[in-house]
Coordinates of C-alpha atoms in Angstrom, one line a residue:
Chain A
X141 CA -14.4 14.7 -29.6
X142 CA -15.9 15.4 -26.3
X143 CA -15.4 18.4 -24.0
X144 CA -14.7 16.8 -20.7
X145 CA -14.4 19.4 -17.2
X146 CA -14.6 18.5 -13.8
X147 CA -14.5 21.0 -11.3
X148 CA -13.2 20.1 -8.1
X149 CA -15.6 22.0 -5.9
X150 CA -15.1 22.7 -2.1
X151 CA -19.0 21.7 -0.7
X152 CA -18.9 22.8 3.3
X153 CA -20.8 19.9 5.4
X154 CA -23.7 21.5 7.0
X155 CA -24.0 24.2 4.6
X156 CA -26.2 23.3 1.9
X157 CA -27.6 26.7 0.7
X158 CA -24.1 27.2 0.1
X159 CA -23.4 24.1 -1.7
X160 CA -26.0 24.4 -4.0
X161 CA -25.2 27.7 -5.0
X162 CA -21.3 26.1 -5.6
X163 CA -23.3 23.9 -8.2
X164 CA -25.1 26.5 -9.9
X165 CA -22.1 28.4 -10.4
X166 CA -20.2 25.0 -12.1
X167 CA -22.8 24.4 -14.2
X168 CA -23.3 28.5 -15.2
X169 CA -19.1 28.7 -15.6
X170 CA -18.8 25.7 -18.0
X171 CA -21.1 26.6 -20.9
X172 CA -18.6 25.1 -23.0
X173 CA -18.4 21.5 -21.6
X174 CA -20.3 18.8 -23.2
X175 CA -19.8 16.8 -19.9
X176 CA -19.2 18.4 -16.6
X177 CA -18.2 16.6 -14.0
X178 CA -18.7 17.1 -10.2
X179 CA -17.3 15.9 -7.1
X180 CA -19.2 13.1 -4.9
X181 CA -21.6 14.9 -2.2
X182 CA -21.0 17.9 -3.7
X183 CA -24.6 18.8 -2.3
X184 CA -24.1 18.0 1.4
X185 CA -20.4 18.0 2.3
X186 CA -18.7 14.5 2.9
X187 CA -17.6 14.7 7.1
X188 CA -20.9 14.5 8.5
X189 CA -21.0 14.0 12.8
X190 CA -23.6 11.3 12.4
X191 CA -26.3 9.4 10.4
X192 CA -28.6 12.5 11.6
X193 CA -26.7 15.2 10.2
X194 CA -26.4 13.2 6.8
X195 CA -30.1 12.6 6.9
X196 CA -30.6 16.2 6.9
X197 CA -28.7 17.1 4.3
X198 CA -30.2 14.6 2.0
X199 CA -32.5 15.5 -1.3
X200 CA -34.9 13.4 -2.5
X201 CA -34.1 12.8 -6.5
X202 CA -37.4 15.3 -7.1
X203 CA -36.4 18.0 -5.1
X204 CA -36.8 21.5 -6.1
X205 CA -33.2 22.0 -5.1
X206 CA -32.0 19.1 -7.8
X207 CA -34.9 21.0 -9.8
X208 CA -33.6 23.5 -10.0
X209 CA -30.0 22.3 -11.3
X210 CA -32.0 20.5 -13.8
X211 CA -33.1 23.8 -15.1
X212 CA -29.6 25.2 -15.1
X213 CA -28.1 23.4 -17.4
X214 CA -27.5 24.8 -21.0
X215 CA -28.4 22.8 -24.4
X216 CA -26.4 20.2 -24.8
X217 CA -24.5 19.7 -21.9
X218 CA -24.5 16.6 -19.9
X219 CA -23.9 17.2 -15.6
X220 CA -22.8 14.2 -13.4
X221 CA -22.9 15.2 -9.6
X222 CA -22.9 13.2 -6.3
X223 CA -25.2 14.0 -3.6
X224 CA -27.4 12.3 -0.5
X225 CA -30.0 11.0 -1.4
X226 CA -33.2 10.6 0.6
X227 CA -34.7 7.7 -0.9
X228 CA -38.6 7.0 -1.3
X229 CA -37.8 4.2 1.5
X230 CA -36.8 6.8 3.8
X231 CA -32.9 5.3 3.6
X232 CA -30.1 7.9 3.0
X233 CA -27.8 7.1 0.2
X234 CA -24.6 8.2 -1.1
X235 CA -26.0 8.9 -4.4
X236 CA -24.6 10.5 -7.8
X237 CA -26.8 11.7 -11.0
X238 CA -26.4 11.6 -14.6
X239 CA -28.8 14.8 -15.8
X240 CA -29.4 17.1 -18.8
X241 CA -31.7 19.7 -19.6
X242 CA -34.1 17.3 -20.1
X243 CA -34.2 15.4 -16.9
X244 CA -32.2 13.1 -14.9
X245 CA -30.7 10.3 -17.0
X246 CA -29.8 8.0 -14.3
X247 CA -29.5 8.0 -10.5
X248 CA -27.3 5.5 -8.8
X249 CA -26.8 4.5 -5.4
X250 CA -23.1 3.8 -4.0
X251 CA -22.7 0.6 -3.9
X252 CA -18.8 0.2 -1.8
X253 CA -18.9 2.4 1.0
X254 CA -16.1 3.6 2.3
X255 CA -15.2 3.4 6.3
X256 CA -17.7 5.7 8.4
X257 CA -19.8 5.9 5.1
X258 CA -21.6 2.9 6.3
X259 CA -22.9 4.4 9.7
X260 CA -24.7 6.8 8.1
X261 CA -25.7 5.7 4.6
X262 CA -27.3 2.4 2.8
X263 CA -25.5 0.9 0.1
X264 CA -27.0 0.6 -3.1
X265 CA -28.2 -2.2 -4.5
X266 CA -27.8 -1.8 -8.2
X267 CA -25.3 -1.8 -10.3
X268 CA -23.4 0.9 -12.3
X269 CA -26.2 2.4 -15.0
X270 CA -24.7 2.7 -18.1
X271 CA -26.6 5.3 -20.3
X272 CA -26.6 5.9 -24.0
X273 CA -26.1 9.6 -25.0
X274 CA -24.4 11.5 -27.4
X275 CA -21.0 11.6 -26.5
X276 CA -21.2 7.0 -25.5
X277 CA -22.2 5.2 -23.3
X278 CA -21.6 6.6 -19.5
X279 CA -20.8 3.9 -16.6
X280 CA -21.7 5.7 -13.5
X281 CA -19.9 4.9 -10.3
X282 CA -18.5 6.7 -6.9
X283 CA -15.5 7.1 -5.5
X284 CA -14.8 3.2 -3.7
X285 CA -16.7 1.6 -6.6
X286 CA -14.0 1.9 -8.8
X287 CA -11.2 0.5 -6.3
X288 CA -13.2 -3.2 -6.9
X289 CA -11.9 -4.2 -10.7
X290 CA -14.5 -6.9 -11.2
X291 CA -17.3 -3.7 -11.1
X292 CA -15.7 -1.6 -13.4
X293 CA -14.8 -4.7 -15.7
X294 CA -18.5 -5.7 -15.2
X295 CA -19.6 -2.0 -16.2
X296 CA -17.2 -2.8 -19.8
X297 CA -18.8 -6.1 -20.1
X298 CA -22.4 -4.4 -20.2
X299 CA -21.4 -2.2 -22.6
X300 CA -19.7 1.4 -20.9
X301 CA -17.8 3.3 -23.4
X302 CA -16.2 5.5 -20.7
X303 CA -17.2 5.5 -16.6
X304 CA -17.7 9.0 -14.6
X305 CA -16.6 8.8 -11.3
X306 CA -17.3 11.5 -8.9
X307 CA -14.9 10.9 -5.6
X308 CA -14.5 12.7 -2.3
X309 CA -10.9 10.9 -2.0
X310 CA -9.3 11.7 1.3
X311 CA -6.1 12.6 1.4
X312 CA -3.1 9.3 2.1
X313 CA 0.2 8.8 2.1
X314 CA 2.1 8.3 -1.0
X315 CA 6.3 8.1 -2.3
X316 CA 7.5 11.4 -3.5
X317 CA 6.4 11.5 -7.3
X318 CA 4.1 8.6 -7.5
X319 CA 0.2 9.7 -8.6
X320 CA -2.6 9.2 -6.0
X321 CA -3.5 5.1 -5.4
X322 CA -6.6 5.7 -6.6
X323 CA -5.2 7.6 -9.7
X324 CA -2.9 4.5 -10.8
X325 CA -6.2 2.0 -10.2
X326 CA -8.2 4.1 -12.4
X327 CA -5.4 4.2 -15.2
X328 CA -5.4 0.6 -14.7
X329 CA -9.1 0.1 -15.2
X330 CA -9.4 2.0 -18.0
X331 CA -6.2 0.4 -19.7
X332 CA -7.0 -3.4 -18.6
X333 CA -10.7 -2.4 -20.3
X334 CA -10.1 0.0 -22.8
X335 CA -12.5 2.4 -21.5
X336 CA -11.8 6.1 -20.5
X337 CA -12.3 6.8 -16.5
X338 CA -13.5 10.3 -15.6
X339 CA -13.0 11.3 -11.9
X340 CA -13.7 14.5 -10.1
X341 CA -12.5 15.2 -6.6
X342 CA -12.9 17.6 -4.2
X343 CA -11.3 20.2 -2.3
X344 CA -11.2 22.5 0.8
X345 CA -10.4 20.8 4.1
X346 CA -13.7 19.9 5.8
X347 CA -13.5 19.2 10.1
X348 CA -9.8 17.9 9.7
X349 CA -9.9 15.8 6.8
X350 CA -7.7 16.8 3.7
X351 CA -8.3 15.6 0.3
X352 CA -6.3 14.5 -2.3
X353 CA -7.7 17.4 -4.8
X354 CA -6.7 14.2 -7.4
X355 CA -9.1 15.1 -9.9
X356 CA -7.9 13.5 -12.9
X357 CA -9.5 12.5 -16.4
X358 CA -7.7 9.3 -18.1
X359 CA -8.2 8.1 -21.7
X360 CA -8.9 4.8 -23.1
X361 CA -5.2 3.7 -23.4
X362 CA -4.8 4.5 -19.2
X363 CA -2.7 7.6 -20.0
X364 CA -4.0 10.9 -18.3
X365 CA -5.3 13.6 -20.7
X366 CA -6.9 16.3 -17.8
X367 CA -5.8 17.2 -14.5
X368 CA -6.8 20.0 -12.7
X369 CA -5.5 23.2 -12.8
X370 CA -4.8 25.9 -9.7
X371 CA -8.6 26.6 -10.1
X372 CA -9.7 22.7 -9.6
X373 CA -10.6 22.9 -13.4
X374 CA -9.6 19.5 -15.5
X375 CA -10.6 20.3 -19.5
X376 CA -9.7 18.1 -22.1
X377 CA -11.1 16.6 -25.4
X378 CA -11.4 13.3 -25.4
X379 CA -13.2 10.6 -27.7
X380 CA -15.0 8.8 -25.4
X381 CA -15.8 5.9 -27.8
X382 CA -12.2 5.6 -28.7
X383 CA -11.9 2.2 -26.9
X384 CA -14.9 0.1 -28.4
X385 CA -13.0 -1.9 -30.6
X386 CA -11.3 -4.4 -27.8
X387 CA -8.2 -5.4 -29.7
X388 CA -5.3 -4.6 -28.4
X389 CA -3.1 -7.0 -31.5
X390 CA -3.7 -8.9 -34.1
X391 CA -4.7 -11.6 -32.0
X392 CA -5.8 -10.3 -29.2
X393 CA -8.7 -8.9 -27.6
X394 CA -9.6 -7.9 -23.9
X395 CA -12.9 -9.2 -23.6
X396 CA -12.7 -12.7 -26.0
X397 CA -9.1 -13.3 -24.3
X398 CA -10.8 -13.5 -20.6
X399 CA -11.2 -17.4 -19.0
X400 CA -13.9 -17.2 -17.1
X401 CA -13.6 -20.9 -16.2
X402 CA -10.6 -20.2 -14.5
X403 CA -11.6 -17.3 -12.3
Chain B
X180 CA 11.2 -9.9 5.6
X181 CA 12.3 -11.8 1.9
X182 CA 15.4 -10.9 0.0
X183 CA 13.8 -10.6 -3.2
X184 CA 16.3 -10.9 -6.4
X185 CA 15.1 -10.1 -10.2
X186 CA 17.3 -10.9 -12.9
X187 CA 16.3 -9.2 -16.1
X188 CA 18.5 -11.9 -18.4
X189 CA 18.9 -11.4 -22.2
X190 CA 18.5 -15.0 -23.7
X191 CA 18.6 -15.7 -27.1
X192 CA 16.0 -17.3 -29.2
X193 CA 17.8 -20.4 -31.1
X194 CA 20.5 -20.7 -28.4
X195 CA 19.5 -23.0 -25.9
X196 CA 23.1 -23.7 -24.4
X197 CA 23.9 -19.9 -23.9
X198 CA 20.6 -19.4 -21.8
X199 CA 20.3 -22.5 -20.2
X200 CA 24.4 -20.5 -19.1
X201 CA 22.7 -17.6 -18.0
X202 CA 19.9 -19.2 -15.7
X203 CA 22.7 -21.3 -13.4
X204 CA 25.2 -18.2 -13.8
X205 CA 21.8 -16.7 -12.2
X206 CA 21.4 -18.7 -9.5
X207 CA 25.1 -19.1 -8.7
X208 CA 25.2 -15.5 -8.3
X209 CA 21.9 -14.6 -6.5
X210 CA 23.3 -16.6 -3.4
X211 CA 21.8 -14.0 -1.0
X212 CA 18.3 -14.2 -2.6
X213 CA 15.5 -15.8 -0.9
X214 CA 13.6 -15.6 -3.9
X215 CA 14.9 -15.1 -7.2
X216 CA 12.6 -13.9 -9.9
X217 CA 14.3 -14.6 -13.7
X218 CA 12.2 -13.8 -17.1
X219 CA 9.5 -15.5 -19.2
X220 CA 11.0 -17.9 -21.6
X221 CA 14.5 -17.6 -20.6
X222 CA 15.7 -20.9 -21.6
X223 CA 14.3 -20.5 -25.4
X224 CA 14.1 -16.6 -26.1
X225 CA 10.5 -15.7 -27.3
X226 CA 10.7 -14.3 -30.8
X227 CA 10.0 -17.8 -32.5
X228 CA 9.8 -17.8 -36.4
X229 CA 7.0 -20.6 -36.4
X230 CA 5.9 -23.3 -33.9
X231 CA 8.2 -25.6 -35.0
X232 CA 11.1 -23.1 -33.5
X233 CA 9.2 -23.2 -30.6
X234 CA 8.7 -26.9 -30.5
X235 CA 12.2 -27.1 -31.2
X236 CA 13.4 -25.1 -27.9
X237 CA 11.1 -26.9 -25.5
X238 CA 12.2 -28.4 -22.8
X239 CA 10.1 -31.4 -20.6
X240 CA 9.6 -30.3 -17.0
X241 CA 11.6 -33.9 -16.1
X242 CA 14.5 -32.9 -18.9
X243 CA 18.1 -32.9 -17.5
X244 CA 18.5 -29.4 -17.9
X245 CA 16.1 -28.4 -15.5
X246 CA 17.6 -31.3 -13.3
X247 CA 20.5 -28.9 -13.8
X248 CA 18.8 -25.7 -12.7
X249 CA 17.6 -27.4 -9.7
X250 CA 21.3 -28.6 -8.8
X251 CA 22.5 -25.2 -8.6
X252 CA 20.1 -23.9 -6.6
X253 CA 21.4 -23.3 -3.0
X254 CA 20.1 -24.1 0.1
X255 CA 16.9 -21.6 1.1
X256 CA 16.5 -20.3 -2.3
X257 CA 13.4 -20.7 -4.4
X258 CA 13.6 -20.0 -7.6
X259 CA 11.1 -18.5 -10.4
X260 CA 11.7 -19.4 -14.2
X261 CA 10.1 -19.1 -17.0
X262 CA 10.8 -22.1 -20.0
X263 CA 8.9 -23.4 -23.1
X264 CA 7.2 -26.6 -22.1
X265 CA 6.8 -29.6 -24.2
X266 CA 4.2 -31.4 -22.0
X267 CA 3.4 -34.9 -21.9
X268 CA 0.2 -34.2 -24.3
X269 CA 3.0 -33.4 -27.0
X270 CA 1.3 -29.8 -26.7
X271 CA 4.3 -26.7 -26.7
X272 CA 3.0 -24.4 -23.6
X273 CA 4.6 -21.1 -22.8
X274 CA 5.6 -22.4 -18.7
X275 CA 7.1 -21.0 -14.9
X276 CA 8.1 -23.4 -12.8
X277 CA 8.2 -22.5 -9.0
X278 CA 11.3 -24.7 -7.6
X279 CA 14.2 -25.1 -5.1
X280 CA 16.4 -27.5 -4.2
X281 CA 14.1 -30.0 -3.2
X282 CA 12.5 -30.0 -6.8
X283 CA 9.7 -28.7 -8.2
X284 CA 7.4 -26.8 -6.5
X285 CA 4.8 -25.9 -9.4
X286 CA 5.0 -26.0 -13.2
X287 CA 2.4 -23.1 -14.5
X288 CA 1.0 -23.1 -18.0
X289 CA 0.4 -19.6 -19.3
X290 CA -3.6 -19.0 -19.4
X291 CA -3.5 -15.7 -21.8
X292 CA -1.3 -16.0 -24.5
X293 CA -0.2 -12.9 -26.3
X294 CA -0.6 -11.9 -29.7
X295 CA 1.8 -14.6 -31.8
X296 CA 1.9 -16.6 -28.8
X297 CA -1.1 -18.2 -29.8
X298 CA 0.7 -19.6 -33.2
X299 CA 2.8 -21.1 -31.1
X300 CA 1.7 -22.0 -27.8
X301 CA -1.0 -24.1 -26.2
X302 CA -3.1 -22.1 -23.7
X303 CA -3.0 -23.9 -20.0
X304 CA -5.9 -25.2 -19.0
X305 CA -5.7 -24.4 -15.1
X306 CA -5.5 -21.2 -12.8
X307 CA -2.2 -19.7 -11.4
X308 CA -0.9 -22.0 -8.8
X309 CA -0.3 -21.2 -5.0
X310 CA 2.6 -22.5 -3.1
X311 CA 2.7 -22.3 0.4
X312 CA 6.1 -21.4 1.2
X313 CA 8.6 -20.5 4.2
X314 CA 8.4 -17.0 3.3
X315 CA 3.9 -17.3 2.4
X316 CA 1.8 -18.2 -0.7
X317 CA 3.2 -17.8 -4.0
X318 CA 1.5 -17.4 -6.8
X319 CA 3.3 -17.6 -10.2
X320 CA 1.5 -16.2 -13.1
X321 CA 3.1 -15.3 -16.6
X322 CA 3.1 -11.3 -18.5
X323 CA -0.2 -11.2 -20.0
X324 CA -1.9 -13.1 -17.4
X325 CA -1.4 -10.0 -15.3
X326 CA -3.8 -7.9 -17.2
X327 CA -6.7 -9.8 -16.6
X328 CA -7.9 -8.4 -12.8
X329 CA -10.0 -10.8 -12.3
X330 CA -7.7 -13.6 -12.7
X331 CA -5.0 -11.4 -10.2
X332 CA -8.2 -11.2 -7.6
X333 CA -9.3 -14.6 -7.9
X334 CA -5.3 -15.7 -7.0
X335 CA -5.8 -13.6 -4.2
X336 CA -9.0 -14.6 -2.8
X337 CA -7.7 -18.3 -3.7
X338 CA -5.0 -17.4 -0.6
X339 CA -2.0 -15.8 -2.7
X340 CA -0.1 -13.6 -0.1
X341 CA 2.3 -12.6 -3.2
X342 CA 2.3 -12.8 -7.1
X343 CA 5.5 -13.9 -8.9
X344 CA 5.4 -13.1 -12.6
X345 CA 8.3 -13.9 -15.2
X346 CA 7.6 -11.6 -18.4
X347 CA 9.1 -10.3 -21.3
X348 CA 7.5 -7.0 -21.8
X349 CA 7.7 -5.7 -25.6
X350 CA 8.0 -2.4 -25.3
X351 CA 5.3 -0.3 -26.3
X352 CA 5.0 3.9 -26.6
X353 CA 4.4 5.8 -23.7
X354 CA 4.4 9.3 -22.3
X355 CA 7.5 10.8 -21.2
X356 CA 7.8 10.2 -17.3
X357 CA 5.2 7.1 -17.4
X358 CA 6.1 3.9 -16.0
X359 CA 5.5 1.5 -18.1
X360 CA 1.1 0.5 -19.1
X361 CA 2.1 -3.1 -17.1
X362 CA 3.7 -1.9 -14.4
X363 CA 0.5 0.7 -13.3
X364 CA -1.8 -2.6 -14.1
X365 CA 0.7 -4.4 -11.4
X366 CA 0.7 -1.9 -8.9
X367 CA -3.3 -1.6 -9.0
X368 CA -3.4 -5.2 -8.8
X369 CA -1.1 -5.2 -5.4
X370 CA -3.0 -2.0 -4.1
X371 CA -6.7 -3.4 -4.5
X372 CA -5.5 -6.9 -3.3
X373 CA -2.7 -6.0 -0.4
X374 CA -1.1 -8.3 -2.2
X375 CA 2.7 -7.7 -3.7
X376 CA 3.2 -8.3 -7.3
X377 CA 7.0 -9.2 -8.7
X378 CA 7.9 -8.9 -12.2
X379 CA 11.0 -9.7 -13.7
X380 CA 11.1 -8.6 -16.9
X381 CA 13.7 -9.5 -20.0
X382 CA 16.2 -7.5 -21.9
X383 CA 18.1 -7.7 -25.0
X384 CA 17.1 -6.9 -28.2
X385 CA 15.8 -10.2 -30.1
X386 CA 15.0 -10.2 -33.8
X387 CA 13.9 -6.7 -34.3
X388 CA 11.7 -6.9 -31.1
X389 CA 12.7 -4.4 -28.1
X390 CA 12.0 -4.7 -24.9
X391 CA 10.7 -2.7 -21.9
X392 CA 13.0 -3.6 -19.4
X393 CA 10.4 -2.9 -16.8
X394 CA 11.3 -5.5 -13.9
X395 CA 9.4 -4.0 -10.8
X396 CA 9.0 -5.4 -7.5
X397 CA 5.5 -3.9 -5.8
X398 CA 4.6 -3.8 -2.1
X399 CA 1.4 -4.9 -0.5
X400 CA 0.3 -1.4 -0.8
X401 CA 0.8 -0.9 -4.7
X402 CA 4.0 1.2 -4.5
X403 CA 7.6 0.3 -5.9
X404 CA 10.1 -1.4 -3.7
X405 CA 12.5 -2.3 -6.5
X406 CA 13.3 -1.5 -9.8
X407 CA 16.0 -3.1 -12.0
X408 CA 19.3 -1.6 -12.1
X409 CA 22.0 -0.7 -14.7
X410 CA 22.8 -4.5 -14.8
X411 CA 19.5 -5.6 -14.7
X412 CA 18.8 -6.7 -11.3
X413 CA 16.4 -5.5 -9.2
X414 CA 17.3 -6.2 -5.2
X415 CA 15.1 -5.7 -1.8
X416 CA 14.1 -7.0 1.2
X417 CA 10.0 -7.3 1.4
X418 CA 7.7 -8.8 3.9
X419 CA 5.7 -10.5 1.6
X420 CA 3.0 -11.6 3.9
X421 CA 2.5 -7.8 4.7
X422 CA -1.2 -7.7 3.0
X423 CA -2.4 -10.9 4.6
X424 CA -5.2 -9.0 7.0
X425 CA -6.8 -7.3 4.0
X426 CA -8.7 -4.5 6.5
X427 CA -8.0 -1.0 4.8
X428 CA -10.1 1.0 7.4
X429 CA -12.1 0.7 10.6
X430 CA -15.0 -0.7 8.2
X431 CA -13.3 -1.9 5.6
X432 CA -12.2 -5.2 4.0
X433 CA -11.0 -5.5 0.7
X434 CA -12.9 -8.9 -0.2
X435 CA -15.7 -9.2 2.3
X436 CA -16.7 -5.3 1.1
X437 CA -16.8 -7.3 -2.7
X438 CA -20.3 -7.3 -4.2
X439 CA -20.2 -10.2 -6.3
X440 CA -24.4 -10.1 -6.5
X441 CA -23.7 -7.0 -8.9
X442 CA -20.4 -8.2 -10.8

């Protein structure tokens, strides 16, 4: 079993000395997660004024700040976290990592961007990394990227034992008692695929926009096995792997049962 | 806006005459429905002993009791059914037809056949078919069929304005306060397609075999309009050309933002 936490973090756009502090803490407070999970842009804040302020805010994947994280984490312990991303092409990109103590595992460019997202970042133009560690294999994805069901069925087809999603999801309206949208299309992604779905939202209002503080982690069946608690803390143990096997009956199974000629 | 009618029948596998009752007793007394919405299989029952059961309760599409179901259909009502189909190939195929009083409007050969179904049943060979209609595009699809999102999506991008899907649900475990796993996979399917999804389920126990009883009609936006009531029928008005312009923000578009370079 895996230790699974996500910590829904409040990042303050514009503050980024106070941001990165916010990450140190996470990663200081959750010495006993084997995966820790952090929100999308949890470097820079999400409700930037323009493609200028964003800019500003943005690392480079070998800065000392992302260094510096790096060096924070404890044996063992694997640390996804969305940030801008200053890439060596001088574009800005709503990017998330996969690290360890050992390095970053895989950086990945947001690929769907989501309303004002595209006047002030690229979109990436790969697709989901999937990387083998101990605990499976981890899809990596952002927020929008997971509302397209031919992505995260394309991230199972390559071989994802479980995605991790970090999401900045803005706060909409919903019936009384029903989960967030996004909630019920990752429960459906990761039932249709067999594949636990990991997100991590955020918190703290941030120039008028509310989040949906949905932070929620969902096991290979679709059911939800974390949410977070007062403290924006999700924990859980979860078997990551628990979905490999694609039957779902005795004659049935996900992947063979799909008829590609027809779609 | 569509007065959408689901009736959650209980046929009985082995007693044609009693179901192929139940469906006019259906239509005779849905005369307010626009569209009516009645179960997989409902003229044969689904828990088959062997193929030649199956065989056995299948009915041609040109057979005089479907002549009969068309009959009683009233003026302005289209009608949803699911049968067993012995085709012209001499090939058993699990079948919807879309009709109304003109005739019929499409005949539908289940793509994905669950579990035993495939002892029994011939796959189809072509996609869900789209009906333009007075009150927009149908598209019928059967159960399983449902749990494939890319074959949902490619009805959509195909010009569906609405899904209409006959099932029989067997009921499977589920956390306490869950809907049911094919209801979330629905309402994810209507939220990431603007696109509402209608499915009449079955009831009545059947050879050992429960069901879920999970008829749910979903609006364009993923949440539930109608559910079935103590009798088993599930009632609302629905516009169900709602999701038609599928914008979702100032600068975004559910298909045109599709990356299908990276799926």
């Amino acid at each position: 079993m895996t230790t699974v936490v996500c910590r829904q973090l409040a990042p303050r756009v514009g503050e980024p000395a106070h941001n990165h502090q916010l990450i140190l803490e996470a990663i200081a407070t959750s010495g006993d997660a084997d995966l820790l999970v952090l929100p999308e842009l949890s470097s820079s804040g999400y409700v930037f004024r323009d493609a200028q302020e964003a800019r500003s805010l943005a690392l480079t994947s070998t800065s000392d700040a992302i260094g510096e994280w790096i060096g924070a984490v404890p044996e063992g312990m694997i640390v996804a976290c969305g940030y801008a991303e200053l890439g060596e092409d001088d574009r800005v990109y709503n990017s998330a990592m996969l690290f360890d103590r050992s390095g970053i595992l895989a950086n990945y460019r947001k690929v769907h961007l989501w309303d004002q997202e595209k006047r002030v970042f690229q979109a990436g133009q790969s697709a989901a990394p999937i990387v083998d560690t101990e605990w499976g294999r981890l899809g990596l994805m952002v927020c929008y990227d997971l509302e397209f069901p031919e992505y995260t069925r394309s991230a199972a087809l390559r071989g994802a034992d479980a995605l991790v999603v970090p999401t900045n999801w803005p706060l909409v309206p919903r019936p009384d008692g029903e989960r967030p949208p996004e909630v019920i299309i990752a429960q459906a992604a990761a039932r249709t695929n067999k594949m636990p779905v990991i997100c991590c939202d955020r918190s703290g209002a941030e120039r008028g926009q509310d989040w949906t503080e949905g932070t929620t982690v969902i096991d290979h069946e679709g059911w939800v096995a974390g949410e977070a608690d007062e403290s924006g803390v999700a924990r859980c143990e979860l078997d990551l792997r628990a979905g490999r096997d694609k039957r779902v009956s005795e004659h049935n199974h996900l992947f063979d049962d799909r008829r590609p000629d027809l779609y």
